[in-house]
Coordinates of C-alpha atoms in Angstrom, one line a residue:
X1 CA 0.0 0.0 0.0
X2 CA 1.1 3.6 -0.7
X3 CA 2.4 5.7 2.2
X4 CA -0.3 7.8 3.9
X5 CA 0.2 11.5 4.2
X6 CA -2.4 13.0 6.6
X7 CA -3.5 16.4 5.5
X8 CA -5.4 18.5 8.1
X9 CA -7.3 21.5 7.0
X10 CA -7.3 24.1 9.8
X11 CA -9.4 27.1 8.9
X12 CA -12.7 28.7 9.8
X13 CA -13.8 30.6 12.9
X14 CA -16.6 28.5 14.3
X15 CA -19.2 31.3 14.5
X16 CA -21.9 29.2 16.0
X17 CA -19.7 28.5 19.0
X18 CA -19.4 32.1 19.9
X19 CA -18.5 33.5 22.4
X20 CA -15.9 30.8 23.0
X21 CA -14.9 30.5 19.4
X22 CA -13.9 33.7 17.6
X23 CA -11.4 34.7 14.9
X24 CA -8.7 35.3 17.4
X25 CA -9.0 31.7 18.7
X26 CA -11.3 29.5 16.6
X27 CA -13.0 26.4 17.8
X28 CA -10.4 23.9 16.5
X29 CA -7.9 25.2 19.0
X30 CA -10.2 25.3 22.0
X31 CA -10.6 22.5 24.6
X32 CA -14.3 22.0 24.1
X33 CA -14.7 18.4 25.2
X34 CA -11.6 17.2 27.0
X35 CA -8.1 18.2 27.9
X36 CA -6.9 18.6 24.3
X37 CA -8.3 20.7 21.4
X38 CA -10.1 19.1 18.4
X39 CA -7.0 20.0 16.3
X40 CA -4.7 18.2 18.7
X41 CA -7.1 15.2 18.8
X42 CA -7.0 15.1 15.0
X43 CA -3.2 15.0 14.9
X44 CA -3.1 12.3 17.6
X45 CA -5.6 10.2 15.7
X46 CA -3.3 10.0 12.7
X47 CA 0.1 9.9 14.5
X48 CA 0.3 6.1 14.8
X49 CA -1.5 5.1 11.6
X50 CA 0.2 2.2 9.8
X51 CA 2.2 3.5 6.9
X52 CA 1.9 7.1 8.1
X53 CA 4.4 9.5 6.5
X54 CA 4.6 13.3 6.9
X55 CA 1.7 15.1 8.5
X56 CA 0.7 18.3 6.5
X57 CA -1.3 21.1 8.0
X58 CA -2.9 23.7 5.8
X59 CA -3.9 26.9 7.6
X60 CA -4.0 30.7 7.4
X61 CA -1.3 33.0 8.7
X62 CA -3.3 34.1 11.7
X63 CA -3.5 30.5 12.9
X64 CA 0.0 29.3 12.2
X65 CA 1.2 30.1 15.8
X66 CA -1.7 28.0 17.2
X67 CA -0.7 25.1 15.0
X68 CA 3.0 25.2 16.0
X69 CA 2.2 25.7 19.7
X70 CA -0.4 23.0 20.0
X71 CA 1.6 20.4 18.0
X72 CA 4.6 21.1 20.2
X73 CA 2.4 20.5 23.3
X74 CA 1.7 17.0 22.1
X75 CA 5.1 16.3 20.7
X76 CA 4.3 15.8 17.1
X77 CA 6.3 17.2 14.2
X78 CA 4.2 18.5 11.2
X79 CA 4.7 20.5 8.0
X80 CA 2.7 23.7 7.8
X81 CA 1.5 25.2 4.5
X82 CA 0.2 28.7 5.0
X83 CA -2.6 30.0 2.7
X84 CA -2.2 33.6 1.7
X85 CA -6.0 33.9 1.7
X86 CA -9.1 31.8 2.1
X87 CA -10.4 30.4 -1.2
X88 CA -12.6 27.5 0.1
X89 CA -11.5 24.0 0.4
X90 CA -10.5 22.9 -3.1
X91 CA -7.5 25.2 -3.6
X92 CA -6.2 24.3 -0.1
X93 CA -6.6 20.6 -0.7
X94 CA -5.0 20.9 -4.1
X95 CA -2.0 22.7 -2.8
X96 CA -1.5 19.9 -0.2
X97 CA -1.9 17.3 -2.9
X98 CA 0.7 18.9 -5.1
X99 CA 3.0 19.0 -2.1
X100 CA 2.5 15.4 -1.4
X101 CA 3.0 14.4 -5.0
X102 CA 6.3 16.4 -5.0
X103 CA 7.4 14.3 -2.0
X104 CA 6.0 11.0 -3.1
X105 CA 4.4 10.5 -6.6
X106 CA 2.5 7.4 -5.2
X107 CA 1.5 9.0 -1.9
X108 CA -2.0 8.9 -0.6
X109 CA -3.4 12.0 1.1
X110 CA -5.8 11.5 4.0
X111 CA -7.6 14.8 4.1
X112 CA -9.2 15.6 7.5
X113 CA -11.0 18.5 9.1
X114 CA -9.3 19.9 12.2
X115 CA -12.5 20.5 14.1
X116 CA -14.3 17.2 14.2
X117 CA -15.0 14.9 17.1
X118 CA -14.5 11.2 16.9
X119 CA -15.2 9.1 20.0
X120 CA -13.5 5.9 18.9
X121 CA -10.1 6.6 17.4
X122 CA -9.3 2.9 16.9
X123 CA -12.4 2.5 14.6
X124 CA -11.4 5.6 12.8
X125 CA -7.9 4.1 12.2
X126 CA -9.3 1.0 10.7
X127 CA -11.6 3.0 8.4
X128 CA -8.6 5.2 7.4
X129 CA -6.5 2.3 6.4
X130 CA -9.4 0.8 4.4
X131 CA -9.9 4.2 2.6
X132 CA -6.2 4.5 1.9
X133 CA -6.0 1.0 0.3
X134 CA -8.9 1.9 -2.0
X135 CA -7.3 5.3 -2.7
X136 CA -4.1 3.6 -3.7
X137 CA -6.1 1.8 -6.4
X138 CA -7.3 5.0 -7.9
X139 CA -10.5 5.8 -6.0
X140 CA -11.3 9.1 -4.3
X141 CA -12.8 7.9 -1.1
X142 CA -15.0 9.8 1.4
X143 CA -15.8 8.7 4.9
X144 CA -19.6 8.0 5.2
X145 CA -20.7 7.8 8.8
X146 CA -23.5 5.5 9.8
X147 CA -26.3 7.9 11.1
X148 CA -27.4 7.7 14.7
X149 CA -30.6 9.5 13.8
X150 CA -32.3 11.6 11.1
X151 CA -30.1 14.6 11.4
X152 CA -31.0 17.6 9.2
X153 CA -27.6 19.4 9.6
X154 CA -25.5 17.1 7.4
X155 CA -25.4 16.1 3.8
X156 CA -25.9 12.5 3.0
X157 CA -24.3 9.9 0.7
X158 CA -26.3 7.1 -1.1
X159 CA -23.9 4.1 -1.4
X160 CA -23.8 2.2 -4.6
X161 CA -22.3 -1.1 -5.7
X162 CA -19.7 -2.8 -3.6
X163 CA -16.1 -2.3 -4.8
X164 CA -12.8 -4.1 -4.4
X165 CA -13.2 -6.6 -1.6
X166 CA -16.6 -5.2 -0.5
X167 CA -15.0 -2.9 2.1
X168 CA -16.0 0.3 0.1
X169 CA -18.8 1.2 -2.2
X170 CA -19.2 3.4 -5.2
X171 CA -21.0 6.7 -4.5
X172 CA -24.4 6.6 -6.1
X173 CA -25.3 10.1 -5.1
X174 CA -24.4 13.0 -2.9
X175 CA -27.5 14.7 -1.5
X176 CA -27.8 18.1 0.3
X177 CA -29.0 18.6 3.8
X178 CA -32.6 17.3 4.0
X179 CA -35.7 18.2 6.0
X180 CA -36.8 15.9 8.8
X181 CA -39.1 13.7 6.9
X182 CA -36.5 13.2 4.1
X183 CA -33.8 12.5 6.6
X184 CA -35.9 9.8 8.2
X185 CA -36.3 8.2 4.8
X186 CA -32.5 8.4 4.1
X187 CA -31.7 6.7 7.4
X188 CA -34.2 3.9 6.7
X189 CA -32.7 3.5 3.2
X190 CA -29.2 3.1 4.4
X191 CA -27.8 6.5 3.4
X192 CA -24.7 7.7 5.2
X193 CA -23.7 11.1 6.7
X194 CA -21.1 12.9 4.6
X195 CA -18.3 13.6 7.0
X196 CA -16.3 15.8 4.6
X197 CA -13.1 13.7 5.1
X198 CA -11.4 12.0 2.2
X199 CA -8.5 9.8 1.0
X200 CA -7.0 10.0 -2.5
X201 CA -3.8 9.4 -4.3
X202 CA -2.4 13.0 -4.8
X203 CA -1.9 12.6 -8.5
X204 CA -5.4 11.2 -9.0
X205 CA -7.0 14.3 -7.4
X206 CA -4.9 16.7 -9.3
X207 CA -5.8 14.8 -12.5
X208 CA -9.5 15.2 -11.8
X209 CA -8.9 18.9 -11.1
X210 CA -7.1 19.2 -14.4
X211 CA -10.3 18.0 -16.0
X212 CA -12.9 19.9 -13.9
X213 CA -11.2 23.0 -12.4
X214 CA -7.8 23.5 -14.1
X215 CA -7.2 26.8 -12.5
X216 CA -7.2 25.1 -9.1
X217 CA -4.6 22.4 -10.1
X218 CA -2.5 24.9 -12.0
X219 CA -2.4 27.2 -9.0
X220 CA -1.5 24.3 -6.7
X221 CA 1.4 23.2 -8.8
X222 CA 2.7 26.7 -9.2
X223 CA 2.6 27.2 -5.4
X224 CA 4.6 24.1 -4.8
X225 CA 7.1 24.9 -7.5
X226 CA 7.9 28.2 -5.7
X227 CA 7.7 26.6 -2.2
X228 CA 10.5 27.1 0.4
X229 CA 10.3 25.3 3.7
X230 CA 11.9 26.9 6.8
X231 CA 11.7 24.9 10.0
X232 CA 8.7 23.0 8.7
X233 CA 6.7 26.0 7.6
X234 CA 6.1 27.4 4.1
X235 CA 4.0 30.2 2.7
X236 CA 2.1 29.5 -0.5
X237 CA 2.8 32.0 -3.2
X238 CA 0.0 34.7 -3.1
X239 CA 0.0 35.5 -6.8
X240 CA -0.1 31.8 -7.8
X241 CA -2.7 30.9 -5.1
X242 CA -5.1 33.7 -6.1
X243 CA -5.3 32.2 -9.6
X244 CA -7.4 29.3 -8.2
X245 CA -11.2 29.4 -8.5
X246 CA -12.8 29.8 -5.1
X247 CA -14.7 26.5 -4.8
X248 CA -15.2 23.6 -2.4
X249 CA -13.8 20.2 -3.0
X250 CA -17.3 18.7 -3.1
X251 CA -18.4 21.0 -6.0
X252 CA -15.0 20.9 -7.7
X253 CA -14.5 17.1 -7.8
X254 CA -16.6 14.9 -5.6
X255 CA -20.0 15.6 -7.3
X256 CA -18.4 15.3 -10.8
X257 CA -15.9 12.5 -10.7
X258 CA -16.6 8.9 -11.8
X259 CA -14.1 7.7 -9.2
X260 CA -15.9 8.6 -6.0
X261 CA -16.2 5.8 -3.4
X262 CA -17.3 5.7 0.2
X263 CA -16.0 3.7 3.2
X264 CA -18.8 3.2 5.7
X265 CA -17.6 4.1 9.1
X266 CA -19.1 3.1 12.4
X267 CA -17.3 5.6 14.7
X268 CA -19.3 8.2 16.7
X269 CA -18.7 11.5 14.8
X270 CA -19.7 15.1 15.1
X271 CA -18.6 18.3 13.4
X272 CA -19.0 20.2 16.7
X273 CA -20.8 22.8 14.6
X274 CA -22.9 24.4 17.4
X275 CA -23.5 24.3 21.1
X276 CA -26.1 21.5 20.9
X277 CA -23.4 19.3 19.3
X278 CA -21.0 20.1 22.2
X279 CA -23.7 19.0 24.7
X280 CA -24.4 15.9 22.7
X281 CA -20.7 14.9 22.6
X282 CA -20.0 15.8 26.3
X283 CA -20.0 13.5 29.3
X284 CA -23.3 14.2 31.1
X285 CA -24.6 13.4 34.6
X286 CA -27.8 11.5 35.3
X287 CA -29.9 14.6 34.7
X288 CA -28.3 15.1 31.3
X289 CA -26.2 18.1 32.4
X290 CA -22.7 18.9 31.3
X291 CA -20.5 21.5 33.1
X292 CA -17.1 22.8 31.9
X293 CA -15.6 25.4 34.3
X294 CA -17.0 27.0 37.4
X295 CA -20.7 26.2 37.4
X296 CA -23.5 24.7 39.6
X297 CA -26.9 23.4 38.6
X298 CA -30.0 22.9 40.8
X299 CA -33.2 21.2 39.7
X300 CA -32.1 21.5 36.1
X301 CA -32.0 19.0 33.2
X302 CA -30.2 18.8 29.9
X303 CA -28.2 22.0 30.5
X304 CA -24.7 22.8 29.1
X305 CA -22.6 25.2 31.1
X306 CA -19.2 26.4 29.9
X307 CA -17.3 29.1 31.7
X308 CA -13.8 30.5 31.4
X309 CA -14.7 33.5 33.5
X310 CA -17.4 34.0 36.2
X311 CA -19.2 31.4 38.2
X312 CA -22.4 30.3 36.6
X313 CA -25.4 29.1 38.6
X314 CA -28.5 27.7 36.9
X315 CA -31.7 26.8 38.8
X316 CA -34.8 25.2 37.6
X317 CA -34.0 25.2 33.9
X318 CA -34.2 22.6 31.1
X319 CA -32.6 22.3 27.6
X320 CA -30.4 25.4 28.1
X321 CA -26.9 26.5 27.0
X322 CA -24.9 29.0 29.1
X323 CA -21.5 30.0 27.8
X324 CA -19.5 32.6 29.9
X325 CA -16.3 34.3 28.7
X326 CA -14.7 37.2 30.6
X327 CA -16.1 39.7 28.1
X328 CA -19.4 38.0 26.8
X329 CA -22.1 35.7 28.0
X330 CA -24.5 33.6 25.8
X331 CA -27.8 32.1 27.0
X332 CA -29.9 30.2 24.6
X333 CA -32.1 27.1 24.3
X334 CA -30.2 24.1 23.0
X335 CA -32.5 23.7 20.1
X336 CA -31.8 27.4 19.1
X337 CA -28.0 26.8 18.9
X338 CA -27.9 27.4 15.2
X339 CA -29.2 30.9 15.7
X340 CA -26.0 32.0 17.4
X341 CA -24.6 32.8 14.0
X342 CA -27.5 35.2 13.5
X343 CA -26.5 36.9 16.8
X344 CA -22.9 37.2 15.7
X345 CA -23.8 38.5 12.3
X346 CA -25.8 41.2 14.0
X347 CA -22.9 42.2 16.2
X348 CA -20.7 42.5 13.2
X349 CA -23.2 44.7 11.4
X350 CA -23.3 46.9 14.5
X351 CA -19.5 47.1 14.5
X352 CA -19.1 45.3 17.8
X353 CA -15.5 44.0 18.1
X354 CA -16.6 41.2 20.5
X355 CA -18.0 39.4 17.5
X356 CA -14.6 38.4 16.3
X357 CA -12.1 39.1 19.1
X358 CA -11.8 39.0 22.8
X359 CA -11.4 42.2 24.9
X360 CA -8.0 42.0 26.4
X361 CA -6.1 44.2 28.8
X362 CA -3.4 46.0 26.8
X363 CA -5.4 45.9 23.6
X364 CA -8.1 48.5 24.1
X365 CA -10.4 49.9 21.4
X366 CA -11.6 53.4 22.1
X367 CA -14.4 55.1 20.3
X368 CA -13.3 58.6 19.3
X369 CA -16.3 59.8 17.3
X370 CA -19.6 58.5 15.9
X371 CA -21.8 59.9 13.1
X372 CA -24.9 58.5 11.4
X373 CA -22.8 56.6 8.8
X374 CA -19.5 55.9 10.5
X375 CA -17.6 55.3 13.8
X376 CA -14.0 56.2 14.4
X377 CA -12.0 54.0 16.8
X378 CA -8.5 53.8 18.0
X379 CA -7.2 50.2 18.3
X380 CA -4.0 49.3 20.2
X381 CA -2.6 45.9 19.2
X382 CA 0.2 43.7 20.6
X383 CA 2.8 42.3 18.4
X384 CA 1.5 39.2 16.6
X385 CA -2.1 39.9 17.6
X386 CA -4.7 39.0 15.0
X387 CA -7.9 41.0 14.5
X388 CA -10.6 41.4 11.9
X389 CA -10.8 44.8 10.3
X390 CA -14.3 46.0 9.5
X391 CA -15.5 47.6 6.2
X392 CA -14.2 51.1 6.1
X393 CA -10.8 52.7 6.2
X394 CA -7.7 51.9 8.4
X395 CA -4.7 54.1 9.1
X396 CA -1.6 52.8 10.8
X397 CA -0.6 55.5 13.3
X398 CA 2.3 53.5 14.9
X399 CA 3.9 50.1 14.2
X400 CA 3.1 47.9 11.2
X401 CA 0.5 45.3 10.1
X402 CA 1.3 42.4 7.7
X403 CA 0.1 43.1 4.2
X404 CA -1.5 46.5 5.1
X405 CA -0.5 49.9 3.8
X406 CA -0.3 52.9 6.1
X407 CA -3.7 54.0 4.8
X408 CA -6.0 51.4 3.4
X409 CA -9.6 51.0 2.3
X410 CA -11.2 47.8 3.5
X411 CA -13.9 46.5 1.2
X412 CA -14.7 43.3 3.1
X413 CA -14.1 42.1 6.7
X414 CA -10.3 41.3 6.6
X415 CA -8.2 39.3 9.1
X416 CA -4.7 40.9 9.7
X417 CA -1.9 40.4 12.1
X418 CA 0.2 43.1 13.8
X419 CA 4.0 42.7 13.0
X420 CA 4.9 44.8 16.1
X421 CA 3.0 46.7 18.8
X422 CA 0.7 48.8 16.6
X423 CA -1.9 51.6 16.9
X424 CA -4.6 51.8 14.3
X425 CA -7.2 54.5 13.5
X426 CA -10.2 52.5 12.3
X427 CA -13.2 54.2 10.6
X428 CA -16.0 51.7 10.2
X429 CA -19.1 52.1 8.1
X430 CA -22.3 51.7 10.0

């Protein structure tokens, strides 16, 4: 069997897990379930896979320090490829595939999300080896999780004919997130949840991209041709990477290829997409309550408390989520967890910095003036601090920000990192 190169995609900000997850520390780097983050758990799951070769992490510049720090904490060496900008999953996966092919023309990439929860790593390992074997024979294999119920928050896969030794199936169809009645029918008919994790021979994936999205494969090869690794870290060339179409791997390849296969997986899986998923994955007491941090419940059932700040007391409540950070508190019904994104979107529209960053001593943001159409603020940033700039204009009064001119117009919310201690004058449109 070909060598297995785990490729871990480490992007996204986990908006539905606000206020714990924000752009300055997204959910994959938080200890949401146990003593390690979901990113660390993902690395540990692949560390001892049979035939495992180099572990490759694809992430943005703002998250590179988290990647290095958290892999050092668990004692695992990785290679880090830094995207110059987010262009959805296909360009990121293609760049990693081109890198793997440059290292090993027969290498199989095992592409995994950094923010998923898997309760049985040994079952995952068995499924990963099965997927890698099928991938080494030319299939592009996705992991299909056996549903535990008629979930409406996931896409589904309809398995087709058995392939090879019967351990994998052809993919008969990918289907979008269903309504409840349709989900119940899918479960009854043997459909699988689409976990969004894959195994493929690097050259095979690039060949399919050549056919379907040539700008993506061309950009990936150009990035790797210009790549320079320093201490296990390399930045993908910005000009080359920007030539790739902004598209997901599902749309670019999986829904168009004739080589799609699925390995049915029996492990317990969650994408930890919202607070109800955290409650579902957490260890709970006999009343169905889960507490992380300083909290007490009385006469309450099916409640999740998570606090990194104040003590939280809950009395006489059911089906509730309470999340307390030093600068923000969320209270919602568990079945309304998906609406947290709506709350955060509103905070962003209102120009509230707590939507994407934590209020920290030494990094204040002062409002200097407000009009009907704009608000002028002074931001003081520490060296290496990452923030999201709102739509408007930004002037660097002191210091420097990576990739930002002294005076810049911001047309879309943009994540930047201060090179040194920096003071910004931010005029945001209201």
